[in-house]
Structure formats: C-alpha cells, structure tokens
Amino acid sequence: MPSPRLLAFAQLLRLPNVFTAFADIALAACVGVAVVSGWPPAAYWGRVLLLALASGSLYLAGMVWNDVFDFEEDAKARPFRPLPSGRISKRTAVLLGVLLVLAGLTFAGLAGLPGAEEWDSAPLGYAIGLAALVFLYDGWLKRTPIGPLAMASCRFINVLLGLSAIPDNVLPVGLRLHLAGVVGIYIVGVTWFARTEEGRSDPRQLLAAAIVIGLSLVFALVLRARVGIDQPGAFLFPYLLVGFGFLVGVPLVRAVRRPGPKEVQAAVKRCVLGLVALDAVLATAFLGAPGLLILLLLPPALVLGKWVYST
C-alpha cells in the first residue's frame, strides 16, 4: 500500500490510465518497424521515447486539470477526491498541471531533433493541438453534447503524435488517419458510455454508445485490407479483434442490462484499460504477433488500479 501522500497524487493523476497513452505511442512505433525498410535506427527509437514522454505528460496534465476545473462540483458530489478532501491543495494541482503541460511540449519539441537534418516541427504541432484540446475539454466541452467527440479528438491526435516519428514518404496520410480514427471512434463510444457513470444511466444511451464502440472494431477490420503488409502472424488480427470485442463487450452488455453505477463504472474501467489491448491488436495488423508485446503495459496498469480509480 503506497503512502497516503503518494496515493493522493496517484489518484489525482489517474496513474493507471497513463499506460493507455504510452500504448498509443507503442502502436505507432510498431507501425514504424513494419513500414520502414530494415530495422529502424537509434534516432527513431529516440524520437519514440521522447514522444512517449510527451504523450504521458500531456495525458497526466489532462487528469490534473480535470480535477482543477471540477473542484466545486467534486466538493459536493465527490468529496473523497484529492483536491476537495484537502489531501492536495488546489494551488499545488495548478502548479503540477502547468509543469506537466510544459514538460509535454518540451519533450515533443525535442522529438523533432533526432535523426533529422533540420528540426521537425510536426511533433510539437500535434502536442500544442493536444494541449489546447485538453484545456477545452476539461474546462468546457465535456459538459456539452460534443464532449465525447472532443475526448476522441485528443486520442486521435495522440496517435498521430506517435506516428510523427515515421517519415511522411513511408506511411501514407490516409493510413495514418484511418489508424488514428479507429482509436478515436472507440473513445467516442467509451466517453459517451461514461457520461452518467456516477448515477443510474439511460440504457438506450448506453446501448448507442456500445454500438459506437462496436463500429470502431468494424472500422479496424477494414484497416487490415489497406495495410498491404504481410508479416508473419498478421493473420491473427481478425481473430484477436473478435476476442477483444468479447473482452469489452461482456461488461458493456451487463451494464446495458443493469445500468447502475457499479456496472457502468466496471464497464468503463474495462474499456479504458482495454485501450492497451486494442492498440496491441491493431499493431498485429502491421507487425504480426510481436505487436502483442504492447500488452506488457497492462500489468503495471492493473497493479496500480488496485489502489487508484481509473474513472
């Protein structure tokens, strides 16, 4: 059991969830290995590492700013959370949020240097867009009907951030957008499903959100036909995708049938951490069985999840 102070910060940061951000970058790294001729040079892996640090920093910043903007609401509805409970001061949270955003932008800027004859501004551009969307979502958009789309846009850009490590002439823009779109559509459904997780949810809304999640998997199935890479083990992709559908589908169906907070939150947690599994499955479409190595990000997330809530 971590110390109360460390636990408070881990809860503020929703620490288990940061592995889903790393998984997006790992997916992009697998794509790079598949499409780049020969084994990627050390500079490529340097860029991937910096992009992972940028992605993780901006994700954690989003978690902090979420609680900063929700301080008054949490004080009434969720007084156990780190800020309203007084375990972490609001001032400390604001400072942490600022530092994490600056760290994310710095890492992204540095990611444009390794292996390039001149500085590549694309990673920083994606990071700035991601940071802007984080503030818009946390401060305003999540309370509007387009909240799920805004959250999905963050994930969409995060995948593109990871793919920025791959030269433009190696991976077509259409394939980049398709891959990022699969993750984005999935997050639309998950965010929609989670909108009323703390009370009794409308089963019709839950069903609609679950259908969107299902559509993301159909969109992923189409992706394989566009890849044009025949890696050993890539034939596993559709079967793994079906298996993933059952992994997240069972708790989703259970929550639709019994739309109470416990069931809905359990389904949302499965879907959020399931993004690591989805990224691993998508990686197999490009890289074959080695793409499943992304699943190694799940154990630390699950262990941390024993003490830290994910929603």
Coordinates of N, CA and C in Angstrom, one line a residue, residues 47-269:
R47 N 13.3 9.2 -30.9 CA 12.1 10.0 -31.1 C 10.9 9.4 -30.5
V48 N 10.8 8.0 -30.6 CA 9.6 7.3 -29.9 C 9.6 7.5 -28.4
L49 N 10.8 7.4 -27.8 CA 10.9 7.6 -26.4 C 10.4 9.0 -26.0
L50 N 10.9 10.0 -26.7 CA 10.5 11.4 -26.4 C 9.0 11.6 -26.6
L51 N 8.5 11.0 -27.7 CA 7.0 11.1 -27.9 C 6.2 10.5 -26.8
A52 N 6.7 9.3 -26.3 CA 6.0 8.7 -25.2 C 6.0 9.6 -24.0
L53 N 7.1 10.2 -23.7 CA 7.2 11.1 -22.6 C 6.3 12.3 -22.8
A54 N 6.2 12.8 -24.0 CA 5.3 13.9 -24.3 C 3.9 13.5 -24.1
S55 N 3.5 12.4 -24.7 CA 2.2 11.9 -24.6 C 1.7 11.7 -23.1
G56 N 2.6 11.0 -22.4 CA 2.3 10.7 -21.0 C 2.2 12.0 -20.2
S57 N 3.0 12.9 -20.4 CA 3.0 14.2 -19.6 C 1.7 15.0 -19.9
L58 N 1.3 15.0 -21.2 CA 0.1 15.7 -21.5 C -1.2 15.0 -21.1
Y59 N -1.1 13.7 -21.1 CA -2.3 12.9 -20.5 C -2.4 13.2 -19.0
L60 N -1.3 13.1 -18.3 CA -1.4 13.3 -16.8 C -1.8 14.8 -16.6
A61 N -1.4 15.7 -17.4 CA -1.8 17.1 -17.2 C -3.3 17.2 -17.4
G62 N -3.9 16.4 -18.4 CA -5.3 16.5 -18.6 C -6.1 16.0 -17.3
M63 N -5.5 14.9 -16.7 CA -6.2 14.4 -15.5 C -6.2 15.5 -14.3
V64 N -5.0 16.2 -14.2 CA -4.9 17.2 -13.2 C -5.9 18.3 -13.4
W65 N -5.9 18.9 -14.7 CA -6.7 20.0 -15.0 C -8.2 19.6 -14.9
N66 N -8.5 18.4 -15.2 CA -9.9 17.9 -15.0 C -10.4 18.2 -13.6
D67 N -9.6 17.8 -12.6 CA -10.0 18.0 -11.2 C -9.9 19.4 -10.7
V68 N -9.0 20.2 -11.3 CA -8.9 21.6 -11.0 C -10.2 22.3 -11.5
F69 N -10.6 22.0 -12.7 CA -11.9 22.7 -13.2 C -13.1 22.2 -12.5
D70 N -13.1 20.9 -12.0 CA -14.2 20.3 -11.4 C -14.2 20.5 -9.9
F71 N -13.4 21.3 -9.3 CA -13.2 21.4 -7.9 C -14.5 21.6 -7.1
E72 N -15.3 22.6 -7.6 CA -16.5 22.9 -6.9 C -17.5 21.8 -7.0
E73 N -17.6 21.2 -8.2 CA -18.6 20.1 -8.4 C -18.1 18.9 -7.5
D74 N -16.8 18.6 -7.5 CA -16.3 17.5 -6.7 C -16.5 17.7 -5.2
A75 N -16.4 18.9 -4.8 CA -16.6 19.2 -3.4 C -18.0 18.8 -2.9
K76 N -19.0 18.8 -3.8 CA -20.3 18.4 -3.5 C -20.6 17.0 -3.7
A77 N -20.2 16.5 -4.9 CA -20.5 15.1 -5.3 C -19.5 14.1 -5.1
R78 N -18.2 14.5 -5.0 CA -17.1 13.6 -4.9 C -16.1 14.1 -3.9
P79 N -16.5 14.3 -2.6 CA -15.6 15.0 -1.6 C -14.4 14.1 -1.3
F80 N -14.4 12.8 -1.7 CA -13.3 11.9 -1.3 C -12.1 12.2 -2.2
R81 N -12.2 12.9 -3.3 CA -11.1 13.1 -4.3 C -10.0 13.9 -3.7
P82 N -8.8 13.9 -4.2 CA -7.7 14.5 -3.6 C -7.8 16.0 -3.3
L83 N -8.4 16.8 -4.3 CA -8.5 18.2 -4.1 C -9.6 18.6 -3.1
P84 N -10.8 18.2 -3.2 CA -11.8 18.6 -2.2 C -11.6 18.1 -0.8
S85 N -10.9 16.9 -0.7 CA -10.6 16.3 0.6 C -9.5 17.1 1.3
G86 N -8.8 17.9 0.6 CA -7.7 18.7 1.1 C -6.3 17.9 1.2
R87 N -6.3 16.7 0.6 CA -5.0 16.0 0.6 C -4.0 16.6 -0.3
I88 N -4.5 17.3 -1.3 CA -3.6 18.1 -2.2 C -4.3 19.4 -2.4
S89 N -3.5 20.5 -2.2 CA -4.1 21.8 -2.4 C -4.4 22.1 -3.9
K90 N -5.3 23.0 -4.1 CA -5.7 23.4 -5.5 C -4.5 24.1 -6.1
R91 N -3.7 24.9 -5.3 CA -2.6 25.6 -5.8 C -1.5 24.6 -6.3
T92 N -1.3 23.6 -5.5 CA -0.3 22.6 -5.9 C -0.7 21.9 -7.2
A93 N -2.0 21.6 -7.3 CA -2.5 20.9 -8.5 C -2.3 21.8 -9.7
V94 N -2.6 23.1 -9.6 CA -2.4 24.0 -10.7 C -1.0 24.0 -11.2
L95 N -0.1 24.1 -10.2 CA 1.4 24.1 -10.5 C 1.8 22.8 -11.2
L96 N 1.3 21.7 -10.7 CA 1.6 20.4 -11.3 C 1.1 20.4 -12.7
G97 N -0.1 20.8 -12.9 CA -0.7 20.8 -14.2 C 0.1 21.7 -15.2
V98 N 0.5 22.9 -14.8 CA 1.3 23.7 -15.7 C 2.7 23.0 -16.0
L99 N 3.3 22.5 -15.0 CA 4.6 21.8 -15.2 C 4.5 20.6 -16.2
L100 N 3.4 19.9 -16.1 CA 3.2 18.7 -16.9 C 2.9 19.1 -18.4
V101 N 2.2 20.2 -18.6 CA 2.0 20.7 -19.9 C 3.3 21.2 -20.5
L102 N 4.1 21.9 -19.8 CA 5.4 22.4 -20.3 C 6.3 21.3 -20.6
A103 N 6.3 20.2 -19.7 CA 7.1 19.1 -20.0 C 6.7 18.4 -21.3
G104 N 5.4 18.2 -21.5 CA 4.9 17.6 -22.7 C 5.3 18.3 -23.9
L105 N 5.2 19.6 -23.9 CA 5.5 20.4 -25.1 C 7.1 20.4 -25.3
T106 N 7.8 20.4 -24.2 CA 9.3 20.3 -24.4 C 9.7 19.0 -25.0
F107 N 9.2 17.9 -24.4 CA 9.5 16.6 -25.0 C 9.1 16.5 -26.5
A108 N 8.0 17.0 -26.8 CA 7.5 17.0 -28.2 C 8.4 17.8 -29.1
G109 N 8.9 18.9 -28.6 CA 9.8 19.8 -29.4 C 11.1 19.0 -29.6
L110 N 11.6 18.4 -28.6 CA 12.9 17.6 -28.7 C 12.7 16.4 -29.6
A111 N 11.5 15.9 -29.7 CA 11.3 14.7 -30.6 C 11.5 15.1 -32.0
G112 N 11.5 16.3 -32.4 CA 11.7 16.7 -33.8 C 13.2 16.8 -34.1
L113 N 14.1 16.5 -33.2 CA 15.5 16.6 -33.5 C 16.2 15.3 -33.9
P114 N 16.0 14.2 -33.2 CA 16.8 13.0 -33.5 C 16.7 12.5 -35.0
G115 N 17.8 12.4 -35.6 CA 17.9 11.8 -37.0 C 17.4 12.7 -38.1
A116 N 17.2 14.0 -37.7 CA 16.7 14.9 -38.8 C 17.8 15.9 -39.2
E117 N 17.8 16.2 -40.5 CA 18.8 17.2 -40.9 C 18.4 18.6 -40.4
E118 N 17.2 18.8 -40.3 CA 16.7 20.1 -39.7 C 15.5 19.7 -38.8
W119 N 15.2 20.6 -37.8 CA 14.2 20.3 -36.8 C 12.8 20.1 -37.5
D120 N 12.2 19.0 -37.0 CA 10.8 18.6 -37.5 C 9.8 19.2 -36.5
S121 N 9.0 20.1 -37.0 CA 8.0 20.8 -36.1 C 6.7 20.0 -35.9
A122 N 6.6 18.9 -36.6 CA 5.3 18.2 -36.6 C 5.0 17.7 -35.2
P123 N 5.9 17.1 -34.4 CA 5.6 16.6 -33.1 C 5.1 17.7 -32.2
L124 N 5.8 18.9 -32.2 CA 5.4 20.0 -31.4 C 4.0 20.5 -31.8
G125 N 3.7 20.5 -33.1 CA 2.4 21.0 -33.6 C 1.3 20.1 -33.1
Y126 N 1.5 18.8 -33.1 CA 0.5 17.9 -32.6 C 0.3 18.1 -31.1
A127 N 1.5 18.2 -30.4 CA 1.4 18.4 -28.9 C 0.7 19.7 -28.5
I128 N 0.9 20.8 -29.3 CA 0.2 22.0 -29.0 C -1.3 21.8 -29.2
G129 N -1.7 21.2 -30.3 CA -3.1 20.9 -30.5 C -3.7 20.0 -29.5
L130 N -2.9 19.0 -29.0 CA -3.4 18.1 -28.0 C -3.6 18.9 -26.7
A131 N -2.6 19.7 -26.3 CA -2.7 20.5 -25.1 C -3.9 21.5 -25.1
A132 N -4.2 22.1 -26.3 CA -5.3 23.0 -26.4 C -6.6 22.3 -26.2
L133 N -6.7 21.1 -26.8 CA -7.9 20.3 -26.7 C -8.2 19.8 -25.3
V134 N -7.1 19.5 -24.6 CA -7.2 19.1 -23.2 C -7.8 20.2 -22.3
F135 N -7.4 21.4 -22.5 CA -7.9 22.6 -21.8 C -9.4 22.8 -22.2
L136 N -9.7 22.7 -23.5 CA -11.1 22.9 -23.9 C -12.0 21.9 -23.4
Y137 N -11.5 20.6 -23.4 CA -12.4 19.5 -22.9 C -12.6 19.7 -21.4
D138 N -11.5 19.8 -20.7 CA -11.6 19.9 -19.2 C -12.4 21.1 -18.7
G139 N -12.2 22.2 -19.4 CA -12.8 23.4 -18.9 C -14.2 23.7 -19.4
W140 N -14.6 23.1 -20.5 CA -15.9 23.4 -21.1 C -16.6 22.3 -21.9
L141 N -15.9 21.7 -22.8 CA -16.5 20.8 -23.8 C -17.1 19.6 -23.2
K142 N -16.5 19.1 -22.1 CA -17.0 17.8 -21.5 C -18.5 17.9 -21.0
R143 N -18.9 19.2 -20.8 CA -20.3 19.4 -20.3 C -21.2 19.6 -21.4
T144 N -20.8 19.5 -22.7 CA -21.6 19.8 -23.8 C -21.8 18.5 -24.6
P145 N -22.8 18.5 -25.5 CA -23.1 17.3 -26.3 C -21.9 16.8 -27.1
I146 N -20.9 17.6 -27.4 CA -19.8 17.2 -28.2 C -18.6 16.8 -27.4
G147 N -18.9 16.6 -26.1 CA -17.8 16.1 -25.2 C -17.1 14.9 -25.6
P148 N -17.9 13.8 -26.0 CA -17.2 12.6 -26.5 C -16.4 12.8 -27.7
L149 N -16.8 13.7 -28.6 CA -16.0 13.9 -29.8 C -14.7 14.7 -29.5
A150 N -14.8 15.6 -28.5 CA -13.6 16.3 -28.1 C -12.6 15.4 -27.4
M151 N -13.1 14.5 -26.6 CA -12.2 13.5 -26.0 C -11.6 12.6 -27.0
A152 N -12.4 12.1 -28.0 CA -11.9 11.3 -29.0 C -10.8 12.0 -29.9
S153 N -11.0 13.3 -30.1 CA -10.0 14.1 -30.8 C -8.7 14.1 -30.1
C154 N -8.7 14.1 -28.8 CA -7.4 14.1 -28.0 C -6.7 12.8 -28.4
R155 N -7.4 11.7 -28.4 CA -6.8 10.4 -28.7 C -6.4 10.3 -30.1
F156 N -7.2 10.8 -31.0 CA -6.9 10.9 -32.4 C -5.5 11.6 -32.6
I157 N -5.4 12.7 -32.0 CA -4.1 13.5 -32.1 C -3.0 12.7 -31.5
N158 N -3.3 12.1 -30.4 CA -2.2 11.3 -29.7 C -1.6 10.3 -30.5
V159 N -2.5 9.5 -31.3 CA -1.9 8.5 -32.2 C -1.1 9.2 -33.3
L160 N -1.6 10.3 -33.9 CA -0.9 11.0 -34.9 C 0.4 11.5 -34.4
L161 N 0.5 11.9 -33.1 CA 1.7 12.3 -32.4 C 2.7 11.2 -32.5
G162 N 2.3 10.0 -32.1 CA 3.2 8.9 -32.2 C 3.7 8.6 -33.6
L163 N 2.7 8.7 -34.6 CA 3.1 8.4 -36.0 C 4.0 9.4 -36.6
S164 N 4.1 10.6 -35.9 CA 5.0 11.6 -36.5 C 6.5 11.2 -36.4
A165 N 6.8 10.1 -35.7 CA 8.2 9.5 -35.8 C 8.5 8.9 -37.1
I166 N 7.5 8.6 -37.9 CA 7.6 7.9 -39.2 C 7.7 8.9 -40.3
P167 N 8.7 8.8 -41.2 CA 8.8 9.8 -42.3 C 7.5 9.8 -43.1
D168 N 7.2 11.0 -43.6 CA 5.9 11.2 -44.4 C 5.9 10.4 -45.6
N169 N 7.1 10.1 -46.2 CA 7.1 9.4 -47.5 C 7.0 7.9 -47.3
V170 N 7.0 7.4 -46.1 CA 6.9 6.0 -45.8 C 5.5 5.5 -45.5
L171 N 4.8 6.3 -44.8 CA 3.4 6.0 -44.3 C 2.4 7.0 -44.9
P172 N 1.5 6.5 -45.8 CA 0.5 7.5 -46.4 C -0.3 8.2 -45.3
V173 N -0.7 9.4 -45.7 CA -1.6 10.2 -44.8 C -2.9 9.4 -44.5
G174 N -3.5 8.8 -45.5 CA -4.8 8.1 -45.4 C -4.7 7.0 -44.4
L175 N -3.6 6.3 -44.4 CA -3.4 5.2 -43.4 C -3.2 5.7 -42.0
R176 N -2.5 6.8 -41.9 CA -2.4 7.5 -40.6 C -3.7 7.9 -40.0
L177 N -4.5 8.5 -40.8 CA -5.8 9.0 -40.4 C -6.8 7.8 -40.0
H178 N -6.7 6.7 -40.8 CA -7.5 5.6 -40.6 C -7.2 4.9 -39.2
L179 N -5.9 4.7 -39.0 CA -5.5 4.1 -37.7 C -5.9 5.0 -36.5
A180 N -5.6 6.3 -36.6 CA -6.0 7.2 -35.5 C -7.5 7.3 -35.4
G181 N -8.2 7.1 -36.5 CA -9.7 7.2 -36.5 C -10.3 6.0 -35.7
V182 N -9.7 4.8 -35.9 CA -10.2 3.6 -35.1 C -10.1 3.9 -33.6
V183 N -9.0 4.4 -33.2 CA -8.9 4.7 -31.7 C -9.8 5.8 -31.3
G184 N -10.0 6.9 -32.2 CA -10.9 8.0 -31.9 C -12.3 7.6 -31.8
I185 N -12.8 6.7 -32.7 CA -14.2 6.3 -32.7 C -14.4 5.4 -31.4
Y186 N -13.5 4.6 -31.1 CA -13.6 3.8 -29.9 C -13.8 4.7 -28.7
I187 N -13.0 5.8 -28.6 CA -13.0 6.6 -27.4 C -14.3 7.4 -27.4
V188 N -14.9 7.8 -28.6 CA -16.2 8.4 -28.6 C -17.2 7.5 -27.9
G189 N -17.2 6.2 -28.2 CA -18.2 5.3 -27.5 C -17.9 5.2 -26.0
V190 N -16.6 5.1 -25.6 CA -16.3 4.9 -24.2 C -16.7 6.1 -23.4
T191 N -16.4 7.3 -24.0 CA -16.7 8.6 -23.3 C -18.2 8.8 -23.2
W192 N -18.9 8.5 -24.2 CA -20.4 8.5 -24.2 C -20.9 7.6 -23.2
F193 N -20.4 6.4 -23.1 CA -20.8 5.4 -22.1 C -20.6 5.8 -20.7
A194 N -19.6 6.6 -20.5 CA -19.2 7.0 -19.1 C -19.8 8.3 -18.7
R195 N -20.6 9.0 -19.5 CA -21.1 10.3 -19.2 C -21.9 10.4 -17.9
T196 N -22.7 9.3 -17.6 CA -23.5 9.4 -16.4 C -23.2 8.2 -15.5
E197 N -21.9 7.8 -15.4 CA -21.5 6.6 -14.7 C -21.7 6.7 -13.2
E198 N -21.9 7.9 -12.6 CA -22.0 8.0 -11.2 C -23.4 8.0 -10.7
G199 N -24.4 7.9 -11.6 CA -25.8 7.7 -11.3 C -26.4 6.6 -12.1
R200 N -27.7 6.5 -12.1 CA -28.3 5.5 -12.9 C -28.4 6.0 -14.4
S201 N -27.8 5.2 -15.3 CA -27.7 5.6 -16.7 C -28.9 5.2 -17.5
D202 N -29.1 5.9 -18.6 CA -30.2 5.6 -19.5 C -29.7 4.4 -20.4
P203 N -30.4 3.2 -20.3 CA -29.9 2.1 -21.1 C -29.9 2.3 -22.6
R204 N -30.8 3.2 -23.1 CA -30.7 3.5 -24.5 C -29.5 4.2 -24.9
Q205 N -29.0 5.2 -24.0 CA -27.8 5.9 -24.3 C -26.6 4.9 -24.2
L206 N -26.6 4.0 -23.2 CA -25.6 3.1 -23.1 C -25.5 2.2 -24.3
L207 N -26.6 1.7 -24.8 CA -26.7 0.9 -26.0 C -26.1 1.6 -27.2
A208 N -26.5 2.8 -27.4 CA -26.0 3.6 -28.5 C -24.4 3.8 -28.4
A209 N -23.9 4.0 -27.2 CA -22.5 4.2 -27.0 C -21.8 2.8 -27.3
A210 N -22.4 1.7 -26.9 CA -21.8 0.4 -27.1 C -21.8 0.1 -28.6
I211 N -22.8 0.5 -29.3 CA -22.8 0.3 -30.8 C -21.6 1.1 -31.4
V212 N -21.4 2.3 -31.0 CA -20.2 3.1 -31.5 C -18.9 2.4 -31.3
I213 N -18.8 1.8 -30.1 CA -17.6 1.0 -29.8 C -17.4 -0.1 -30.8
G214 N -18.6 -0.8 -31.0 CA -18.6 -1.9 -32.0 C -18.2 -1.4 -33.4
L215 N -18.7 -0.3 -33.8 CA -18.4 0.3 -35.1 C -16.9 0.6 -35.2
S216 N -16.2 0.9 -34.1 CA -14.8 1.2 -34.2 C -14.0 -0.1 -34.5
L217 N -14.5 -1.2 -34.1 CA -13.9 -2.5 -34.4 C -14.1 -2.9 -35.8
V218 N -15.3 -2.6 -36.3 CA -15.6 -2.8 -37.8 C -14.6 -2.0 -38.6
F219 N -14.4 -0.7 -38.2 CA -13.5 0.2 -38.9 C -12.1 -0.3 -38.8
A220 N -11.7 -1.0 -37.7 CA -10.4 -1.6 -37.6 C -10.3 -2.8 -38.5
L221 N -11.3 -3.5 -38.7 CA -11.3 -4.7 -39.6 C -11.0 -4.3 -41.0
V222 N -11.6 -3.1 -41.4 CA -11.3 -2.6 -42.8 C -9.8 -2.2 -42.9
L223 N -9.3 -1.7 -41.8 CA -7.9 -1.3 -41.8 C -6.9 -2.3 -42.4
R224 N -7.1 -3.6 -42.0 CA -6.2 -4.6 -42.4 C -6.1 -4.8 -43.9
A225 N -7.2 -4.5 -44.6 CA -7.3 -4.6 -46.0 C -6.4 -3.5 -46.7
R226 N -6.2 -2.4 -46.0 CA -5.5 -1.3 -46.5 C -4.0 -1.3 -46.2
V227 N -3.6 -2.2 -45.3 CA -2.2 -2.2 -44.8 C -1.2 -2.6 -45.9
G228 N -1.5 -3.7 -46.5 CA -0.7 -4.2 -47.6 C 0.7 -4.7 -47.1
I229 N 0.7 -5.2 -45.9 CA 2.0 -5.7 -45.3 C 1.7 -7.2 -44.9
D230 N 2.5 -8.1 -45.3 CA 2.3 -9.5 -45.0 C 3.3 -10.0 -44.0
Q231 N 3.2 -9.6 -42.7 CA 4.1 -10.0 -41.7 C 3.6 -11.4 -41.1
P232 N 4.6 -12.2 -40.7 CA 4.2 -13.5 -40.1 C 3.3 -13.2 -38.8
G233 N 2.2 -13.9 -38.7 CA 1.3 -13.7 -37.6 C 0.2 -12.7 -37.8
A234 N 0.3 -11.9 -38.9 CA -0.7 -10.9 -39.1 C -2.1 -11.5 -39.4
F235 N -2.1 -12.8 -39.8 CA -3.4 -13.4 -40.0 C -4.2 -13.5 -38.7
L236 N -3.5 -13.4 -37.6 CA -4.2 -13.4 -36.3 C -5.1 -12.2 -36.0
F237 N -4.9 -11.2 -36.7 CA -5.5 -9.9 -36.4 C -7.0 -10.0 -36.3
P238 N -7.8 -10.5 -37.3 CA -9.2 -10.5 -37.2 C -9.7 -11.4 -36.0
Y239 N -9.0 -12.4 -35.7 CA -9.4 -13.3 -34.6 C -9.2 -12.6 -33.2
L240 N -8.0 -11.9 -33.2 CA -7.7 -11.1 -31.9 C -8.7 -10.0 -31.8
L241 N -9.2 -9.4 -32.9 CA -10.1 -8.3 -32.8 C -11.5 -8.8 -32.3
V242 N -11.9 -10.0 -32.7 CA -13.1 -10.6 -32.2 C -13.0 -10.9 -30.7
G243 N -11.8 -11.4 -30.3 CA -11.6 -11.7 -28.9 C -11.6 -10.4 -28.1
F244 N -11.1 -9.3 -28.6 CA -11.1 -8.1 -27.9 C -12.6 -7.6 -27.8
G245 N -13.4 -7.8 -28.8 CA -14.8 -7.5 -28.8 C -15.5 -8.1 -27.6
F246 N -15.2 -9.4 -27.4 CA -15.8 -10.1 -26.3 C -15.2 -9.6 -24.9
L247 N -14.0 -9.2 -24.9 CA -13.3 -8.7 -23.7 C -14.0 -7.5 -23.1
V248 N -14.3 -6.5 -24.0 CA -15.0 -5.3 -23.6 C -16.5 -5.4 -23.7
G249 N -17.0 -6.3 -24.6 CA -18.4 -6.4 -24.8 C -19.2 -7.0 -23.7
V250 N -18.6 -8.0 -23.0 CA -19.4 -8.6 -21.9 C -19.7 -7.6 -20.8
P251 N -18.8 -6.8 -20.3 CA -19.2 -5.8 -19.2 C -20.1 -4.7 -19.8
L252 N -20.0 -4.4 -21.1 CA -20.9 -3.4 -21.7 C -22.3 -3.9 -21.7
V253 N -22.5 -5.2 -22.1 CA -23.8 -5.7 -22.2 C -24.4 -5.8 -20.8
R254 N -23.6 -6.2 -19.8 CA -24.0 -6.3 -18.4 C -24.5 -4.9 -17.9
A255 N -23.8 -3.9 -18.3 CA -24.1 -2.5 -17.8 C -25.4 -2.0 -18.5
V256 N -25.6 -2.4 -19.8 CA -26.8 -2.0 -20.5 C -28.1 -2.7 -19.8
R257 N -27.9 -3.9 -19.4 CA -29.0 -4.6 -18.8 C -29.3 -4.1 -17.4
R258 N -28.2 -3.8 -16.7 CA -28.3 -3.3 -15.3 C -27.5 -2.0 -15.2
P259 N -28.1 -0.9 -15.6 CA -27.4 0.4 -15.8 C -27.1 1.2 -14.5
G260 N -26.7 0.5 -13.4 CA -26.4 1.1 -12.2 C -24.9 1.6 -12.2
P261 N -24.5 2.4 -11.2 CA -23.2 3.0 -11.2 C -22.1 1.9 -11.2
K262 N -22.3 0.9 -10.4 CA -21.3 -0.2 -10.2 C -21.0 -0.9 -11.6
E263 N -22.1 -1.2 -12.3 CA -21.9 -2.0 -13.5 C -21.3 -1.1 -14.6
V264 N -21.8 0.2 -14.7 CA -21.3 1.1 -15.7 C -19.9 1.4 -15.5
Q265 N -19.5 1.7 -14.2 CA -18.1 2.0 -13.9 C -17.2 0.9 -14.2
A266 N -17.6 -0.4 -13.9 CA -16.8 -1.5 -14.2 C -16.6 -1.7 -15.7
A267 N -17.7 -1.4 -16.5 CA -17.5 -1.5 -18.0 C -16.6 -0.4 -18.5
V268 N -16.7 0.8 -17.9 CA -15.8 1.9 -18.4 C -14.4 1.6 -18.1
K269 N -14.1 1.1 -16.8 CA -12.7 0.8 -16.5 C -12.2 -0.3 -17.4

